[in-house]
mmCIF file of C-alpha atoms in Angstrom:
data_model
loop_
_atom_site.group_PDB
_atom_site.id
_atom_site.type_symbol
_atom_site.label_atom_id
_atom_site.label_comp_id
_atom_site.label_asym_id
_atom_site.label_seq_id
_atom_site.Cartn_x
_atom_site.Cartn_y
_atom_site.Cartn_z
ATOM 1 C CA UNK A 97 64.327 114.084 -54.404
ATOM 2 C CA UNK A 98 61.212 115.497 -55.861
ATOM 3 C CA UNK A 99 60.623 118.231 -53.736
ATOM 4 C CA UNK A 100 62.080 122.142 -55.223
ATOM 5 C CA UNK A 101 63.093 123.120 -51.693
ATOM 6 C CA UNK A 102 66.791 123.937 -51.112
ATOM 7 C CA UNK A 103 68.402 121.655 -49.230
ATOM 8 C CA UNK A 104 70.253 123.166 -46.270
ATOM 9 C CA UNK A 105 72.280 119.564 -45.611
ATOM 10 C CA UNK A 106 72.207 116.903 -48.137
ATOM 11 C CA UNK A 107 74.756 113.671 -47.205
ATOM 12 C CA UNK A 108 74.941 110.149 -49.192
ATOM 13 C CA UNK A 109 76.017 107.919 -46.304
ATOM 14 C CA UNK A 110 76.933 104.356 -47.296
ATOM 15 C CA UNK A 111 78.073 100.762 -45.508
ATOM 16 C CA UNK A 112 82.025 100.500 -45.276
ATOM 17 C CA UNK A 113 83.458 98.999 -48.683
ATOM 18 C CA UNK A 114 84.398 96.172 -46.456
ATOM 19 C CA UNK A 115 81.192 95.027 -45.822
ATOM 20 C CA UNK A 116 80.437 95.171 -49.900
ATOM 21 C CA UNK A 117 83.486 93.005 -49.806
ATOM 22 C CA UNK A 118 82.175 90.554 -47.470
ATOM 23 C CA UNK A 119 78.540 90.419 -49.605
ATOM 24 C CA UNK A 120 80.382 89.560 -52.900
ATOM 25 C CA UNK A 121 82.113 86.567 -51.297
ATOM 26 C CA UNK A 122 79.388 85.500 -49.834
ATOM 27 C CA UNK A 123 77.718 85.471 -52.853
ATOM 28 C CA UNK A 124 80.651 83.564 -54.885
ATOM 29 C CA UNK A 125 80.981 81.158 -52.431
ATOM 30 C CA UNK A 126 77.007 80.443 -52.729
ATOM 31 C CA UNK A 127 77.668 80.130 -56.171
ATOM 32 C CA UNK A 128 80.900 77.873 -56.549
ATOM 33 C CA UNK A 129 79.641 75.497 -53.526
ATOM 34 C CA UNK A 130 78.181 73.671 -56.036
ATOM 35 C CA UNK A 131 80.678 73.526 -58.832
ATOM 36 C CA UNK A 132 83.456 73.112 -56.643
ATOM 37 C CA UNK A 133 82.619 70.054 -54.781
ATOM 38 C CA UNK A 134 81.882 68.341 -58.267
ATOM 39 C CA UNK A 135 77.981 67.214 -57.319
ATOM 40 C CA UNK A 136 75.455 68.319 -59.576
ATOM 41 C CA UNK A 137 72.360 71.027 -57.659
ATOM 42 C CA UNK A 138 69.283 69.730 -56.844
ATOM 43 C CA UNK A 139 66.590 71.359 -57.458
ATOM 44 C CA UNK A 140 65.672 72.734 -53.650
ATOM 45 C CA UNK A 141 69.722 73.694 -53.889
ATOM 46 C CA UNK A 142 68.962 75.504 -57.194
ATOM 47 C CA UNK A 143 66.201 77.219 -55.710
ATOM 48 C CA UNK A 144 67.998 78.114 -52.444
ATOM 49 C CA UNK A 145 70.856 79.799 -54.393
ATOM 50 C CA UNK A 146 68.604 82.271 -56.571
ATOM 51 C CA UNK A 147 66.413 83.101 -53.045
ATOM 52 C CA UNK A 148 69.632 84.012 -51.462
ATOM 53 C CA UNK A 149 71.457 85.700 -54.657
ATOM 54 C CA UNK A 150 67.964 87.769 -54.482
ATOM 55 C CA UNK A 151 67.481 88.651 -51.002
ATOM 56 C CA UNK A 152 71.456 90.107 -51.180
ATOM 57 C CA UNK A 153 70.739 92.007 -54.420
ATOM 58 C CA UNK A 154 67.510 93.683 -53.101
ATOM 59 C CA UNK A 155 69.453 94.543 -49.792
ATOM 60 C CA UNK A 156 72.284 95.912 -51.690
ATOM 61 C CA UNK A 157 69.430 97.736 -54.022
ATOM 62 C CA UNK A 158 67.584 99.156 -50.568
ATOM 63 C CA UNK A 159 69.050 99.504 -48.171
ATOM 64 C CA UNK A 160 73.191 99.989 -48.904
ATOM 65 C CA UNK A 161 73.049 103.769 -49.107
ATOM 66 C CA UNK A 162 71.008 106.312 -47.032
ATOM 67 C CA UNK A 163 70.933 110.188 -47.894
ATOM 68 C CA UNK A 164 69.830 112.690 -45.388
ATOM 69 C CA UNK A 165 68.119 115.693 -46.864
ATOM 70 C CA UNK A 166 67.153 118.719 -44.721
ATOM 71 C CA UNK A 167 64.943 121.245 -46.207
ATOM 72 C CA UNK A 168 62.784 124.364 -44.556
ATOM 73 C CA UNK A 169 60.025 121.871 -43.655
ATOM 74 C CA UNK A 170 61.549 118.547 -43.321
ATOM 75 C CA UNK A 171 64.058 115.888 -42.837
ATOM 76 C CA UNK A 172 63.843 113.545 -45.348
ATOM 77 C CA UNK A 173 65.778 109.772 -45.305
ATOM 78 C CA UNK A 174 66.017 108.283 -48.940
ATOM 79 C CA UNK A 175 66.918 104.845 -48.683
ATOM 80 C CA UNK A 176 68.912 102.750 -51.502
ATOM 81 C CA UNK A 177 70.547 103.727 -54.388
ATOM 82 C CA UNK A 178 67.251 104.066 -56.405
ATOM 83 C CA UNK A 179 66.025 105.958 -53.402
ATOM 84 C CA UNK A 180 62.432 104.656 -53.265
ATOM 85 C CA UNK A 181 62.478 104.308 -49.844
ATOM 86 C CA UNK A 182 61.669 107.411 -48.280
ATOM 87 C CA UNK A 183 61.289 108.340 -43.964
ATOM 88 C CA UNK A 184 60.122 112.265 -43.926
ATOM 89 C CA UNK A 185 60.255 113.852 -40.610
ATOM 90 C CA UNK A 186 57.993 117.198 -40.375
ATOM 91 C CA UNK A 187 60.608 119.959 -38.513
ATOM 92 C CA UNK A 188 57.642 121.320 -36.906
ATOM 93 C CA UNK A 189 57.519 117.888 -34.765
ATOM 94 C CA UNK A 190 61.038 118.062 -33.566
ATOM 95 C CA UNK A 191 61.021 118.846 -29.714
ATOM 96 C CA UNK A 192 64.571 118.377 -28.793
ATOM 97 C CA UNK A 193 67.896 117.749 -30.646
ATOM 98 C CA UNK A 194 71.319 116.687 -29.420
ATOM 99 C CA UNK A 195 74.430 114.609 -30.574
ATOM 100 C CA UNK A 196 74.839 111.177 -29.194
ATOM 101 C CA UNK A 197 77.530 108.432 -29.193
ATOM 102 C CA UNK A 198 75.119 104.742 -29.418
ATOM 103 C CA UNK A 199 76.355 101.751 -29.655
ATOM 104 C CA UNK A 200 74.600 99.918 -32.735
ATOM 105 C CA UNK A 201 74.580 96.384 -31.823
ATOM 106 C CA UNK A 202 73.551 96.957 -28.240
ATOM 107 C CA UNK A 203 71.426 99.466 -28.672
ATOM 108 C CA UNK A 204 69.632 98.726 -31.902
ATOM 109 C CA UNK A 205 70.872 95.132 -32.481
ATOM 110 C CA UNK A 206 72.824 96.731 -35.697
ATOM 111 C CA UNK A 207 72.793 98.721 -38.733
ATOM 112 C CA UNK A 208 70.148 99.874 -41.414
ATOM 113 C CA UNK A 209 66.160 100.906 -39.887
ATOM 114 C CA UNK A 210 66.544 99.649 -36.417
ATOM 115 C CA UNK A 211 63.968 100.006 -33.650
ATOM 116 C CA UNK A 212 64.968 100.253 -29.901
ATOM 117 C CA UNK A 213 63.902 100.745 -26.192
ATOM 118 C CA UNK A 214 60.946 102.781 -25.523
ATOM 119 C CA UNK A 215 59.964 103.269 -29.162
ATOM 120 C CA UNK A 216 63.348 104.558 -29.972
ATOM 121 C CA UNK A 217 64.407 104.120 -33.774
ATOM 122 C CA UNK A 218 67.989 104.601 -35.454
ATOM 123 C CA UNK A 219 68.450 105.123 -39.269
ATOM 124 C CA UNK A 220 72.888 103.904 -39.740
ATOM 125 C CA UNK A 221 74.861 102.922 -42.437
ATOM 126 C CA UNK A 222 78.034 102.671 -40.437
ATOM 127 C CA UNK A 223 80.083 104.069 -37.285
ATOM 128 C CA UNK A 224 78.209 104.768 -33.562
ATOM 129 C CA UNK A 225 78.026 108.539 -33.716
ATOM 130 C CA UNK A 226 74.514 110.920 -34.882
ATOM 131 C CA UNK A 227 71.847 113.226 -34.101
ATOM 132 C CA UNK A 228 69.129 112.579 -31.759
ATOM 133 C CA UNK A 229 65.940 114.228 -32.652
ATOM 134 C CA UNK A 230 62.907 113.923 -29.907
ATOM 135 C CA UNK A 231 60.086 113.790 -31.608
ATOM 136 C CA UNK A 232 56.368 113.501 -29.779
ATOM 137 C CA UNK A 233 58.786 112.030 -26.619
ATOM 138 C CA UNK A 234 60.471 109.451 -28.768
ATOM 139 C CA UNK A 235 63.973 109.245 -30.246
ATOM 140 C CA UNK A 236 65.145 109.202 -33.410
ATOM 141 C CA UNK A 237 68.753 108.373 -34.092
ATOM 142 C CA UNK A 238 70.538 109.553 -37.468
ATOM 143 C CA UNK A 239 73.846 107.826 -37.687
ATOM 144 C CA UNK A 240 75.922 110.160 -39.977
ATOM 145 C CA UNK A 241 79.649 110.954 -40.343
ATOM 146 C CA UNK A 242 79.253 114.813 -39.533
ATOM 147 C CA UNK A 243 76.614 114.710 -36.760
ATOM 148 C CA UNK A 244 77.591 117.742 -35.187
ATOM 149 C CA UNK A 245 76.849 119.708 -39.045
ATOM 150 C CA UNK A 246 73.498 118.138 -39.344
ATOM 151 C CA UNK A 247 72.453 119.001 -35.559
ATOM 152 C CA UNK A 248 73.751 122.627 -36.125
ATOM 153 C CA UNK A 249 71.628 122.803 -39.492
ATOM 154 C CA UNK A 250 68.225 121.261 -37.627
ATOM 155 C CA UNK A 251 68.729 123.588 -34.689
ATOM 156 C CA UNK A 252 69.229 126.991 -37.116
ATOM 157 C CA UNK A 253 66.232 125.946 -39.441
ATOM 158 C CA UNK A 254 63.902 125.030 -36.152
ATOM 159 C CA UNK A 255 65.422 127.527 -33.981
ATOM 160 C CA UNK A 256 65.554 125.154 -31.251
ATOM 161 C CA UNK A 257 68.867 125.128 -29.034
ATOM 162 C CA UNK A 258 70.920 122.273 -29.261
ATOM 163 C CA UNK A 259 70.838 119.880 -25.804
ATOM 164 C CA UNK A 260 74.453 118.643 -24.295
ATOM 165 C CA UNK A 261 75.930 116.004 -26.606
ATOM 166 C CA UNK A 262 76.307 112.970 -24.892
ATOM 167 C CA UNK A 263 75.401 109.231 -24.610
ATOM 168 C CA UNK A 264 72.401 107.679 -26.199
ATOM 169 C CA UNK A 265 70.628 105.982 -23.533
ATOM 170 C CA UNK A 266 67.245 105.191 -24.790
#
């Protein structure tokens, strides 16, 4: 991060190893289809394979890892391990803050950016457990694996008093 400010919480967050597992297959078996049935690729096959080979790369590149930096002025979500991808927050906006149980695929039809009900949006790499910031009415999900640390940081460096953790409900 470019910014000089100490960071009062800074977490890498990353999807499971099991999903990385599942990608690589995926990508072998796109790659041996060919080859393994013995027909030569056509060209539209060819170009199918490098699309798809692509599109998994650049989501591995951008969006595989999220860190969460909090700093005396902001909240700052750097997507990707070349962390170009960048959500800042402004503290000064935050109205309310809580932790929350969600459930991802119900809730936010999965993992990664994810938009919800009533303008709701949730930033989650993995489990169903994070900190629910209100900001101008609207919330803002951060799926982390110590949400009750990050909510306790945000609440000292805002001064605003933690709500009741509880369900997520939009």
């Amino acid at each position: 991060m470019k910014d000089q400010e100490a960071a009062y919480y800074d977490r890498v967050c990353q999807f499971p190893a099991g999903w990385s597992l599942l990608l690589v297959g995926i990508l072998v078996l796109t790659v041996a289809v060919g080859p393994l049935t013995g027909q030569p690729m056509s060209p539209s096959d060819q170009v199918a394979l490098v699309v798809t080979v692509g599109l998994l790369a650049l989501t591995i590149l951008l969006m595989w890892r999220m860190r969460v930096v909090v700093t005396q002025e902001r909240l700052t979500i750097l997507w990707g391990f070349l962390q170009w991808l960048k959500i800042r927050i402004d503290l000064k906006d935050v109205e309310a803050i809580r932790t929350v149980t969600f459930r991802p695929l119900r809730d936010f039809g999965g993992w990664g950016w994810r938009g919800g009900r009533g303008g709701s949006r949730c930033y989650n790499t993995s489990g169903n457990s994070g900190v629910e910031l209100r900001i101008h009415g609207r919330a803002v999900i951060l799926g982390v694996p110590d949400p009750a640390e990050l909510a306790s940081v945000v609440a000292t460096v805002t001064g605003i008093k933690q709500g009741p953790p509880g369900p997520f409900t939009g």
